[in-house]
Amino acid sequence: MTEVMERTLASLPMFMKGELGGPFGVSRGFQTLIKAIGESQSKHEEERIMKKEVSYLQQKLTQPDISNKHMKELLVRLVYCNMLGHDITFGYIHALKLAQQGGLVEKRVGYLAVSLFLHEDHELIMLLINTIQKDLKSTNILHVCMGLTAVCALISTEMIPALLPMVEDKLQHPKEVVRKKAIMALHRFYLKAPNMVQHIHEKFRKVLCDRDPGVMGASLNIFYDLIKEDVEKHRDLTNTFACIMKQVIGGKLTNDFTYHSVPAPWIQVQLLRILGMLGAGHKKNSEQMYAVLDETLDKSEINHNIGYAVLYECVRTVTAIHPNPALLEKAAERIGRFLRSHSNNLRYLGITALTSMLPVLPGVAGEHQLVVIECLDDPDETLQRKTLDLLYRMTGPTNVTVICDRLISHLSTTADTYLQSDLVTKITQLAERYPS
Amino acid sequence: MLKFILLVNKQGQTRLAQYYEHPEHDRVSVERDIIRKCLAREDNQCSFLEYKNFKLVYRRYASLYFIVGVDHTENELAILELIHNIVETYDKYFDKVCELDIMFNLDKAYMILEEMVMNGRIVEMNQNRILLPIRVMDQATQ
């Protein structure tokens, strides 16, 4: 056990009183459990502790008149047991009951426990419908939010009709947190049964233009899947997405959406992925986005990982859409920054980006030859694998022998069976393609 | 999409496990294998690993490893920063989070994640907004 662990366990009394982490004190039983788990030296010992805990909880839960407050703690202990792989089927019904009957925080824990214990096909889930419906109708926003969160974790296809109208209604709720969760609940419905939400695609478009950026950001998840499924139906939205991207990178969002100097980076990444799908193989759509992509390439912050993440996604998009030579050249230059970095993560992404660029800019790999060879010789296996893949795709009649030699030498040194079979496939394919 | 988020310590003990897909029957042994592979990595190696037919993105913070399983459509670096945002959010709520905070407040740790990721998709990354429902609930029950 680490020194840090020892020191923190020594200050255990502070945790007991609930002074750190939350306003709720915990029972002696819970303290003992956590201390035991923390101090256990082996998986075997942990097993023993958990088995004891499971039988204690099983026996305890047969007692009548357990207060909601106490039940909440027992459920958290069950969550532990479940997490560590132990059967706690006996506890399911109690989680459901607490979600139904509990006050605010107990209800929340009840819902949490249900979503961790059960999956959507479990027969007990149906018992939750009434509870969720009641919570969706509640005037307490926290209840509504809990209900919507539970919908995302648990809903089965059979339950959709009973809940759809209420969830749809929440798209107009004055609070953005409710609208945001409602759109994710509808996303879940879409994933389970796309035909059931076909009539509300117009409403999704309205959410895309929601005055709140967080709600708009959440709606991008639906649009990503909708466009992936049917890109033609959404081509008319290309300009909308390009405009939203322009507003985001132009600093139109409030400061709390900024993460390490980058405005709403994960929203940017989603937008870029969507733009990539809309522009692929479509000249007109691509033309609508060249300007904003150019601006993104220029504006990308390169003193933090997240800036690189956005840059990488932008390069991916530029590569995927109808080719624009100036943009491609700029993207290729940016890839250079990834490859010259000392971070293996950035070099990995650089190699990946380079690989995806090959079909549109065949000469690009040649410019970065030296770095590519360095990556090949790096002891990091993840990096090696990506570089081998790049090499394979770079093969032409002039370099096939050199590249094959490289692939063969890696085949002889690796012990990873997945990689071995992958290399064998590649070498065989090259041998067939260039028989001499 | 995200398949799961795991928090494990250096001894390979699971501290939090959130799945976004119905996990396979041998979840525990797959978890053990994933944890073993990530813990065996050196500090200067890539934070990304191919595993079976999906990918792992992991990062170590003191005694805790965050391991996220993703499919091939995800931007690995954006996921790495998702992990960092989770840690920063935990730091905000728990006032410099440590492993014991997570252990004693497992329910809160899960609830914070539930605000950030839904349906295996990133939903909310604005730290104030993530914590708002939880803080309101804390205040209402004091």
Coordinates of C-alpha atoms in Angstrom, one line a residue:
Chain A
M1 CA 0.0 0.0 0.0
T2 CA 1.4 3.4 -0.9
E3 CA 2.6 6.0 1.6
V4 CA -0.1 8.3 0.4
M5 CA -2.7 5.7 1.2
E6 CA -1.3 5.3 4.7
R7 CA -1.3 9.0 5.4
T8 CA -4.9 9.4 4.1
L9 CA -6.1 6.4 6.1
A10 CA -4.6 8.0 9.2
S11 CA -6.8 11.0 8.6
L12 CA -9.8 8.7 8.4
P13 CA -11.6 10.3 11.3
M14 CA -12.1 13.5 9.2
F15 CA -13.9 11.4 6.5
M16 CA -16.0 9.7 9.2
K17 CA -17.7 12.9 10.2
G18 CA -18.4 13.7 6.7
E19 CA -16.3 16.9 6.9
L20 CA -14.7 16.1 3.6
G21 CA -16.6 15.3 0.5
G22 CA -20.2 15.8 1.5
P23 CA -22.5 16.9 4.3
F24 CA -23.7 13.4 5.2
G25 CA -22.1 11.4 8.0
V26 CA -21.7 7.7 7.4
S27 CA -22.4 4.7 9.6
R28 CA -19.8 2.7 11.4
G29 CA -20.5 -0.2 9.1
F30 CA -19.7 1.8 6.0
Q31 CA -16.5 3.2 7.5
T32 CA -15.4 -0.3 8.4
L33 CA -16.1 -1.5 4.8
I34 CA -14.2 1.3 3.2
K35 CA -11.3 0.9 5.5
A36 CA -11.2 -2.8 4.9
I37 CA -11.3 -2.4 1.1
G38 CA -8.6 0.3 1.3
E39 CA -6.3 -1.8 3.4
S40 CA -6.8 -5.1 1.6
Q41 CA -3.5 -6.3 0.2
S42 CA -4.7 -8.8 -2.4
K43 CA -7.6 -9.6 -4.7
H44 CA -8.2 -12.7 -2.5
E45 CA -8.6 -10.6 0.6
E46 CA -10.9 -8.2 -1.2
E47 CA -13.0 -11.1 -2.3
R48 CA -13.3 -12.3 1.3
I49 CA -14.3 -8.9 2.6
M50 CA -16.9 -8.5 -0.1
K51 CA -18.4 -11.9 0.4
K52 CA -18.9 -11.1 4.1
E53 CA -20.4 -7.7 3.1
V54 CA -22.8 -9.4 0.7
S55 CA -24.1 -11.8 3.2
Y56 CA -24.4 -9.0 5.8
L57 CA -26.4 -6.9 3.4
Q58 CA -28.6 -9.8 2.3
Q59 CA -29.6 -10.5 5.9
K60 CA -30.0 -6.8 6.8
L61 CA -32.3 -6.2 3.9
T62 CA -34.8 -8.8 5.1
Q63 CA -35.5 -6.6 8.2
P64 CA -38.6 -4.5 8.0
D65 CA -38.7 -0.7 8.7
I66 CA -35.4 0.4 7.4
S67 CA -35.4 4.1 7.1
N68 CA -34.9 5.7 3.7
K69 CA -31.7 7.3 4.9
H70 CA -30.3 4.0 6.0
M71 CA -31.5 2.3 2.9
K72 CA -29.6 4.8 0.8
E73 CA -26.3 3.9 2.5
L74 CA -27.1 0.2 2.2
L75 CA -27.6 0.7 -1.5
V76 CA -24.3 2.4 -1.9
R77 CA -22.7 -0.6 -0.2
L78 CA -24.5 -2.8 -2.7
V79 CA -23.2 -0.7 -5.5
Y80 CA -19.7 -1.6 -4.2
C81 CA -20.5 -5.3 -4.2
N82 CA -22.0 -5.1 -7.7
M83 CA -19.0 -3.2 -9.0
L84 CA -16.6 -5.8 -7.7
G85 CA -18.5 -8.5 -9.5
H86 CA -20.7 -10.0 -6.7
D87 CA -24.3 -11.1 -7.2
I88 CA -26.7 -8.7 -5.4
T89 CA -29.9 -9.7 -7.1
F90 CA -31.7 -9.6 -3.7
G91 CA -31.0 -5.8 -3.6
Y92 CA -32.6 -4.8 -6.9
I93 CA -36.1 -4.4 -5.6
H94 CA -34.9 -2.2 -2.7
A95 CA -33.2 0.1 -5.2
L96 CA -36.5 0.4 -7.2
K97 CA -38.4 1.1 -4.0
L98 CA -36.1 3.9 -2.9
A99 CA -36.3 5.5 -6.3
Q100 CA -40.1 5.4 -5.9
Q101 CA -40.4 6.5 -2.2
G102 CA -37.3 8.3 -1.3
G103 CA -36.9 12.0 -0.6
L104 CA -34.6 14.0 -2.9
V105 CA -31.2 12.6 -2.3
E106 CA -32.5 9.1 -1.5
K107 CA -34.5 9.0 -4.7
R108 CA -31.4 10.1 -6.6
V109 CA -29.4 7.2 -5.1
G110 CA -32.2 4.8 -5.8
Y111 CA -32.2 5.8 -9.4
L112 CA -28.4 5.5 -9.6
A113 CA -28.4 2.1 -8.0
V114 CA -31.1 0.9 -10.5
S115 CA -29.2 2.1 -13.5
L116 CA -26.0 0.4 -12.2
F117 CA -27.7 -2.9 -11.3
L118 CA -30.1 -3.4 -14.1
H119 CA -29.9 -3.2 -17.9
E120 CA -32.7 -2.2 -20.2
D121 CA -33.9 -5.8 -20.9
H122 CA -34.5 -6.6 -17.2
E123 CA -38.1 -7.3 -16.3
L124 CA -38.0 -5.1 -13.2
I125 CA -37.4 -2.0 -15.3
M126 CA -41.1 -1.8 -16.3
L127 CA -41.9 -1.2 -12.6
L128 CA -40.1 2.1 -12.9
I129 CA -42.4 3.6 -15.5
N130 CA -44.8 5.1 -13.0
T131 CA -42.0 6.5 -10.9
I132 CA -40.4 8.2 -13.9
Q133 CA -43.7 9.5 -15.2
K134 CA -44.4 11.0 -11.8
D135 CA -41.0 12.6 -11.6
L136 CA -41.3 14.0 -15.1
K137 CA -44.5 15.7 -14.1
S138 CA -43.1 17.1 -10.9
T139 CA -42.7 20.8 -10.3
N140 CA -39.4 20.1 -8.7
I141 CA -36.7 20.5 -11.4
L142 CA -34.4 18.1 -9.7
H143 CA -37.1 15.4 -9.9
V144 CA -37.5 16.1 -13.6
C145 CA -33.8 15.9 -14.2
M146 CA -33.5 12.6 -12.3
G147 CA -36.3 11.1 -14.3
L148 CA -34.7 12.2 -17.6
T149 CA -31.3 10.9 -16.5
A150 CA -32.9 7.5 -15.6
V151 CA -34.5 7.4 -19.0
C152 CA -31.1 7.7 -20.7
A153 CA -29.7 4.9 -18.6
L154 CA -32.6 2.4 -18.5
I155 CA -35.3 2.8 -21.1
S156 CA -36.4 -0.2 -23.1
T157 CA -38.2 0.0 -26.4
E158 CA -41.5 -1.0 -24.8
M159 CA -41.4 1.9 -22.5
I160 CA -40.9 4.6 -25.1
P161 CA -44.6 5.2 -26.0
A162 CA -45.5 5.8 -22.4
L163 CA -42.8 8.4 -21.9
L164 CA -42.3 10.0 -25.3
P165 CA -45.0 12.8 -25.1
M166 CA -43.8 13.9 -21.7
V167 CA -40.1 14.0 -22.7
E168 CA -41.0 15.8 -25.9
D169 CA -42.8 18.4 -23.9
K170 CA -39.7 19.0 -21.9
L171 CA -37.9 20.4 -25.0
Q172 CA -39.7 23.6 -24.2
H173 CA -38.9 23.8 -20.6
P174 CA -37.6 27.2 -19.4
K175 CA -34.5 25.6 -17.7
E176 CA -31.7 24.7 -20.0
V177 CA -30.6 21.7 -17.9
V178 CA -34.0 20.1 -18.5
R179 CA -34.0 20.8 -22.2
K180 CA -30.5 19.4 -22.4
K181 CA -31.5 16.2 -20.7
A182 CA -34.7 15.9 -22.7
I183 CA -32.7 16.0 -25.9
M184 CA -30.5 13.2 -24.7
A185 CA -33.5 11.2 -23.7
L186 CA -34.9 11.6 -27.2
H187 CA -31.4 10.6 -28.5
R188 CA -31.8 7.4 -26.5
F189 CA -35.2 6.8 -28.0
Y190 CA -33.7 7.3 -31.4
L191 CA -31.0 4.8 -30.8
K192 CA -33.5 2.2 -29.6
A193 CA -36.3 2.8 -32.0
P194 CA -35.6 5.4 -34.7
N195 CA -39.1 5.0 -36.3
M196 CA -40.7 6.2 -33.0
V197 CA -39.1 9.6 -33.2
Q198 CA -39.4 10.2 -36.9
H199 CA -42.2 12.7 -36.4
I200 CA -40.1 15.0 -34.3
H201 CA -37.1 15.6 -36.5
E202 CA -38.3 19.2 -37.0
K203 CA -38.1 19.7 -33.2
F204 CA -34.5 18.5 -33.2
R205 CA -33.7 21.2 -35.7
K206 CA -35.2 23.8 -33.4
V207 CA -33.0 22.5 -30.6
L208 CA -30.0 23.0 -32.8
C209 CA -30.8 26.7 -32.7
D210 CA -31.6 26.8 -29.0
R211 CA -30.5 30.0 -27.4
D212 CA -28.4 28.0 -24.9
P213 CA -25.1 26.7 -26.2
G214 CA -25.2 23.7 -23.8
V215 CA -28.5 22.5 -25.2
M216 CA -27.2 23.1 -28.8
G217 CA -24.1 21.1 -27.9
A218 CA -26.1 18.2 -26.6
S219 CA -28.3 18.2 -29.8
L220 CA -25.1 17.6 -31.8
N221 CA -25.1 14.1 -30.5
I222 CA -28.4 13.4 -32.2
F223 CA -27.4 15.1 -35.4
Y224 CA -24.2 13.1 -35.6
D225 CA -26.2 9.9 -35.5
L226 CA -28.9 11.2 -37.8
I227 CA -26.4 12.3 -40.4
K228 CA -24.4 9.1 -40.2
E229 CA -27.6 7.3 -41.0
D230 CA -28.9 9.5 -43.7
V231 CA -26.6 12.3 -44.9
E232 CA -28.8 13.4 -47.8
K233 CA -31.7 14.4 -45.6
H234 CA -29.5 16.9 -43.7
R235 CA -27.4 18.4 -46.4
D236 CA -29.4 21.6 -46.1
L237 CA -28.0 22.1 -42.6
T238 CA -24.4 22.4 -43.7
N239 CA -24.5 26.2 -43.6
T240 CA -26.1 26.1 -40.1
F241 CA -23.3 23.9 -38.7
A242 CA -20.6 26.0 -40.4
C243 CA -22.2 29.1 -38.9
I244 CA -22.4 27.6 -35.4
M245 CA -18.7 26.6 -35.7
K246 CA -17.8 30.1 -36.7
Q247 CA -19.6 31.5 -33.7
V248 CA -17.9 29.1 -31.3
I249 CA -14.4 29.8 -32.5
G250 CA -15.2 33.5 -32.7
G251 CA -15.6 33.6 -28.9
K252 CA -19.4 34.1 -28.9
L253 CA -19.9 31.7 -26.0
T254 CA -19.5 32.7 -22.4
N255 CA -16.3 32.1 -20.5
D256 CA -17.4 29.1 -18.6
F257 CA -17.6 27.2 -21.8
T258 CA -13.9 27.7 -22.3
Y259 CA -11.5 25.0 -21.3
H260 CA -7.8 26.0 -21.1
S261 CA -8.3 28.9 -23.4
V262 CA -10.2 26.9 -26.1
P263 CA -13.9 27.7 -26.5
A264 CA -16.1 24.7 -26.1
P265 CA -13.5 22.3 -27.6
W266 CA -15.7 19.1 -27.4
I267 CA -18.5 21.0 -29.2
Q268 CA -15.9 22.0 -31.8
V269 CA -14.8 18.4 -32.3
Q270 CA -18.5 17.3 -32.7
L271 CA -19.1 20.1 -35.2
L272 CA -16.0 19.1 -37.2
R273 CA -17.1 15.5 -37.3
I274 CA -20.5 16.5 -38.6
L275 CA -19.0 18.8 -41.2
G276 CA -16.7 16.0 -42.3
M277 CA -19.7 13.8 -43.0
L278 CA -21.6 16.5 -44.8
G279 CA -18.7 17.5 -47.0
A280 CA -17.4 14.0 -47.9
G281 CA -17.8 13.5 -51.7
H282 CA -19.9 16.6 -52.1
K283 CA -18.3 19.7 -53.6
K284 CA -21.1 22.2 -52.9
N285 CA -21.3 21.3 -49.2
S286 CA -17.6 21.3 -48.8
E287 CA -17.4 24.8 -50.3
Q288 CA -19.7 26.1 -47.6
M289 CA -17.2 25.0 -44.9
Y290 CA -13.8 25.9 -46.4
A291 CA -13.7 29.3 -44.7
V292 CA -14.5 28.1 -41.2
L293 CA -12.1 25.2 -41.5
D294 CA -9.4 27.6 -42.6
E295 CA -10.1 29.8 -39.6
T296 CA -10.0 26.8 -37.3
L297 CA -6.7 25.7 -38.6
D298 CA -5.3 29.2 -38.0
K299 CA -6.9 29.7 -34.6
S300 CA -5.9 26.5 -33.0
E301 CA -4.2 26.8 -29.7
I302 CA -1.1 24.7 -29.6
N303 CA 0.0 25.1 -26.0
H304 CA -2.4 22.5 -24.6
N305 CA -3.5 19.0 -25.5
I306 CA -7.1 20.1 -26.1
G307 CA -6.0 22.6 -28.8
Y308 CA -4.2 19.8 -30.5
A309 CA -7.3 17.6 -30.2
V310 CA -9.4 20.3 -32.1
L311 CA -6.6 20.7 -34.6
Y312 CA -6.4 17.0 -35.2
E313 CA -10.1 16.8 -35.8
C314 CA -10.0 19.7 -38.2
V315 CA -7.2 18.0 -40.2
R316 CA -9.4 14.9 -40.3
T317 CA -12.3 16.9 -41.6
V318 CA -10.2 18.7 -44.3
T319 CA -9.0 15.3 -45.4
A320 CA -12.4 13.7 -45.6
I321 CA -14.2 16.4 -47.6
H322 CA -13.9 17.5 -51.2
P323 CA -10.3 18.4 -51.7
N324 CA -9.2 22.0 -51.4
P325 CA -5.5 22.2 -52.2
A326 CA -4.7 25.3 -50.0
L327 CA -6.5 23.8 -47.0
L328 CA -4.7 20.4 -47.5
E329 CA -1.3 22.1 -47.7
K330 CA -2.1 24.0 -44.4
A331 CA -3.3 20.8 -42.8
A332 CA -0.2 18.9 -43.9
E333 CA 1.9 21.7 -42.3
R334 CA 0.0 21.4 -39.1
I335 CA 0.6 17.6 -39.1
G336 CA 4.3 18.4 -39.0
R337 CA 3.8 20.0 -35.6
F338 CA 2.3 16.8 -34.3
L339 CA 5.1 14.7 -35.7
R340 CA 7.9 16.9 -34.4
S341 CA 6.5 16.8 -30.9
H342 CA 8.2 14.9 -28.1
S343 CA 4.8 13.5 -26.9
N344 CA 4.1 10.1 -28.1
N345 CA 0.4 10.9 -28.0
L346 CA 0.8 13.7 -30.5
R347 CA 3.1 11.7 -32.7
Y348 CA 0.6 8.9 -32.7
L349 CA -2.1 11.3 -33.9
G350 CA 0.3 12.8 -36.4
I351 CA 0.9 9.3 -38.0
T352 CA -2.8 8.6 -38.0
A353 CA -3.5 11.9 -39.7
L354 CA -0.7 11.3 -42.2
T355 CA -2.2 7.9 -43.0
S356 CA -5.6 9.4 -43.7
M357 CA -4.0 12.1 -45.9
L358 CA -2.3 9.7 -48.2
P359 CA -5.1 9.2 -50.7
V360 CA -5.6 13.0 -51.2
L361 CA -2.0 14.2 -50.9
P362 CA 0.3 11.3 -51.8
G363 CA 3.5 13.2 -51.5
V364 CA 2.8 14.2 -47.9
A365 CA 4.5 11.2 -46.3
G366 CA 7.7 11.7 -48.2
E367 CA 8.1 15.2 -46.6
H368 CA 8.0 13.6 -43.1
Q369 CA 10.1 10.5 -43.9
L370 CA 12.7 11.0 -41.2
V371 CA 10.1 11.4 -38.4
V372 CA 8.2 8.4 -39.6
I373 CA 11.3 6.2 -39.4
E374 CA 11.9 7.5 -35.9
C375 CA 8.4 6.5 -34.9
L376 CA 9.0 3.1 -36.3
D377 CA 12.0 2.6 -34.1
D378 CA 10.3 3.9 -30.9
P379 CA 9.9 1.3 -28.2
D380 CA 6.2 2.3 -27.8
E381 CA 4.2 -0.5 -29.4
T382 CA 1.1 1.6 -30.0
L383 CA 3.2 4.1 -32.0
Q384 CA 5.0 1.3 -33.9
R385 CA 1.7 -0.3 -35.0
K386 CA 0.3 2.9 -36.4
T387 CA 3.6 3.6 -38.2
L388 CA 3.6 0.1 -39.7
D389 CA 0.1 0.8 -40.9
L390 CA 1.2 4.0 -42.5
L391 CA 4.2 2.3 -44.2
Y392 CA 1.9 -0.4 -45.6
R393 CA -0.3 2.3 -47.2
M394 CA 2.7 4.2 -48.6
T395 CA 3.9 1.2 -50.5
G396 CA 4.5 1.6 -54.2
P397 CA 6.6 -0.2 -56.8
T398 CA 9.8 1.7 -55.8
N399 CA 9.8 1.1 -52.1
V400 CA 8.0 -2.2 -51.7
T401 CA 11.1 -4.3 -50.9
V402 CA 12.3 -1.9 -48.2
I403 CA 8.9 -1.7 -46.6
C404 CA 8.4 -5.4 -46.7
D405 CA 11.7 -6.0 -45.0
R406 CA 10.6 -3.6 -42.3
L407 CA 7.3 -5.4 -41.8
I408 CA 8.9 -8.8 -41.7
S409 CA 11.5 -7.7 -39.2
H410 CA 8.7 -6.4 -36.9
L411 CA 6.8 -9.7 -37.4
S412 CA 9.8 -11.6 -36.0
T413 CA 10.1 -9.3 -32.9
T414 CA 6.5 -8.9 -31.8
A415 CA 4.7 -11.3 -29.4
D416 CA 1.2 -9.8 -29.9
T417 CA -1.0 -12.2 -31.8
Y418 CA -3.3 -9.5 -33.2
L419 CA -0.4 -7.6 -34.6
Q420 CA 1.2 -10.7 -35.9
S421 CA -1.8 -11.7 -37.9
D422 CA -2.3 -8.1 -39.1
L423 CA 1.4 -8.0 -40.3
V424 CA 1.1 -11.4 -42.1
T425 CA -2.0 -10.1 -43.9
K426 CA -0.3 -6.9 -45.0
I427 CA 2.9 -8.7 -46.2
T428 CA 0.9 -11.3 -48.1
Q429 CA -1.2 -8.6 -49.8
L430 CA 2.0 -6.7 -50.8
A431 CA 3.5 -9.8 -52.2
E432 CA 0.5 -10.4 -54.3
R433 CA 0.3 -6.8 -55.5
Y434 CA 4.0 -6.6 -56.4
P435 CA 5.0 -10.2 -57.4
S436 CA 8.5 -9.2 -58.4
Chain B
M1 CA -19.1 6.5 -28.5
L2 CA -17.8 5.7 -25.0
K3 CA -18.1 2.1 -23.9
F4 CA -17.1 2.5 -20.3
I5 CA -15.2 4.6 -17.8
L6 CA -13.1 2.8 -15.1
L7 CA -11.2 4.2 -12.2
V8 CA -8.7 1.8 -10.7
N9 CA -5.8 2.2 -8.3
K10 CA -2.2 1.2 -8.8
Q11 CA -2.9 -2.2 -7.2
G12 CA -5.6 -2.8 -9.9
Q13 CA -8.5 -2.4 -7.5
T14 CA -11.6 -1.0 -9.1
R15 CA -12.9 2.2 -7.5
L16 CA -15.6 3.1 -10.0
A17 CA -17.0 1.3 -13.1
Q18 CA -19.5 2.9 -15.4
Y19 CA -20.6 1.0 -18.5
Y20 CA -22.5 2.6 -21.4
E21 CA -23.3 -0.7 -23.1
H22 CA -24.7 -3.9 -21.6
P23 CA -21.3 -5.5 -20.7
E24 CA -20.4 -9.0 -21.7
H25 CA -20.9 -11.9 -19.3
D26 CA -17.2 -12.1 -18.2
R27 CA -17.1 -8.4 -17.4
V28 CA -14.9 -8.9 -14.4
S29 CA -12.2 -10.8 -16.2
V30 CA -12.2 -8.4 -19.2
E31 CA -11.8 -5.6 -16.7
R32 CA -8.9 -7.3 -15.1
D33 CA -7.2 -7.8 -18.4
I34 CA -7.7 -4.2 -19.4
I35 CA -6.4 -3.0 -16.0
R36 CA -3.4 -5.2 -16.3
K37 CA -2.5 -3.9 -19.7
C38 CA -2.8 -0.2 -18.7
L39 CA -0.9 -0.6 -15.5
A40 CA 2.0 -2.3 -17.3
R41 CA 2.6 0.8 -19.5
E42 CA 5.4 3.1 -19.0
D43 CA 5.0 6.8 -18.4
N44 CA 6.4 8.0 -21.7
Q45 CA 4.3 5.7 -23.8
C46 CA 1.1 6.6 -25.7
S47 CA -2.0 7.0 -23.6
F48 CA -3.9 5.1 -26.2
L49 CA -4.1 1.3 -26.7
E50 CA -5.8 -0.9 -29.2
Y51 CA -7.8 -3.6 -27.3
K52 CA -9.8 -6.3 -29.1
N53 CA -12.0 -4.4 -31.5
F54 CA -12.0 -1.1 -29.6
K55 CA -9.6 1.4 -28.0
L56 CA -8.5 2.3 -24.5
V57 CA -7.6 5.8 -23.5
Y58 CA -6.0 6.0 -20.1
R59 CA -4.3 8.5 -17.8
R60 CA -2.8 8.3 -14.3
Y61 CA -3.4 10.8 -11.5
A62 CA -1.4 10.0 -8.4
S63 CA -2.7 6.6 -7.3
L64 CA -5.7 6.5 -9.7
Y65 CA -5.9 5.3 -13.3
F66 CA -8.7 6.6 -15.4
I67 CA -9.4 4.1 -18.3
V68 CA -12.0 4.9 -20.9
G69 CA -13.0 2.4 -23.6
V70 CA -14.0 4.0 -26.9
D71 CA -15.0 2.9 -30.4
H72 CA -12.9 3.8 -33.5
T73 CA -14.9 7.0 -34.3
E74 CA -13.6 8.9 -31.2
N75 CA -10.9 11.5 -31.1
E76 CA -8.4 10.0 -28.7
L77 CA -7.0 13.2 -27.6
A78 CA -10.4 14.7 -26.9
I79 CA -11.1 11.7 -24.7
L80 CA -7.9 12.1 -22.9
E81 CA -8.9 15.7 -22.1
L82 CA -12.4 14.4 -21.1
I83 CA -10.6 12.4 -18.4
H84 CA -8.7 15.5 -17.4
N85 CA -12.0 17.5 -17.2
I86 CA -13.5 14.8 -15.0
V87 CA -10.5 15.1 -12.6
E88 CA -10.8 18.9 -12.6
T89 CA -14.5 18.7 -11.9
Y90 CA -13.9 16.2 -9.1
D91 CA -11.2 18.6 -7.8
K92 CA -13.7 21.4 -7.8
Y93 CA -16.4 19.4 -5.9
F94 CA -14.2 17.5 -3.5
D95 CA -11.7 20.3 -3.1
K96 CA -8.6 18.5 -4.4
V97 CA -9.9 15.0 -4.9
C98 CA -8.1 11.9 -3.6
E99 CA -8.8 8.2 -3.8
L100 CA -10.6 8.1 -0.5
D101 CA -12.9 10.9 -1.6
I102 CA -14.1 8.7 -4.4
M103 CA -14.5 5.7 -2.0
F104 CA -16.5 7.6 0.6
N105 CA -18.6 9.4 -1.9
L106 CA -19.0 6.8 -4.6
D107 CA -22.6 7.9 -5.3
K108 CA -21.5 11.5 -5.8
A109 CA -18.7 10.4 -8.1
Y110 CA -21.1 8.5 -10.2
M111 CA -23.6 11.4 -10.3
I112 CA -21.0 13.8 -11.5
L113 CA -20.2 11.4 -14.3
E114 CA -23.8 11.0 -15.2
E115 CA -24.1 14.8 -15.8
M116 CA -21.1 14.7 -18.2
V117 CA -21.7 11.5 -20.2
M118 CA -25.1 10.1 -21.3
N119 CA -25.8 7.3 -23.7
G120 CA -22.1 7.0 -24.0
R121 CA -21.8 10.5 -25.5
I122 CA -20.2 13.6 -24.1
V123 CA -23.0 15.9 -23.1
E124 CA -21.8 18.6 -20.7
M125 CA -18.2 19.7 -20.2
N126 CA -18.9 23.1 -18.5
Q127 CA -17.7 22.4 -15.0
N128 CA -20.2 24.8 -13.3
R129 CA -23.1 23.3 -15.1
I130 CA -22.0 19.7 -14.4
L131 CA -21.9 20.5 -10.6
L132 CA -25.0 22.6 -10.5
P133 CA -27.7 19.9 -10.0
I134 CA -25.5 18.2 -7.4
R135 CA -24.8 21.3 -5.5
V136 CA -28.5 22.3 -5.5
M137 CA -29.3 18.9 -4.1
D138 CA -26.7 19.2 -1.4
Q139 CA -28.1 22.5 -0.4
A140 CA -31.7 21.4 -0.4
T141 CA -30.9 18.5 2.0
Q142 CA -28.8 20.4 4.5

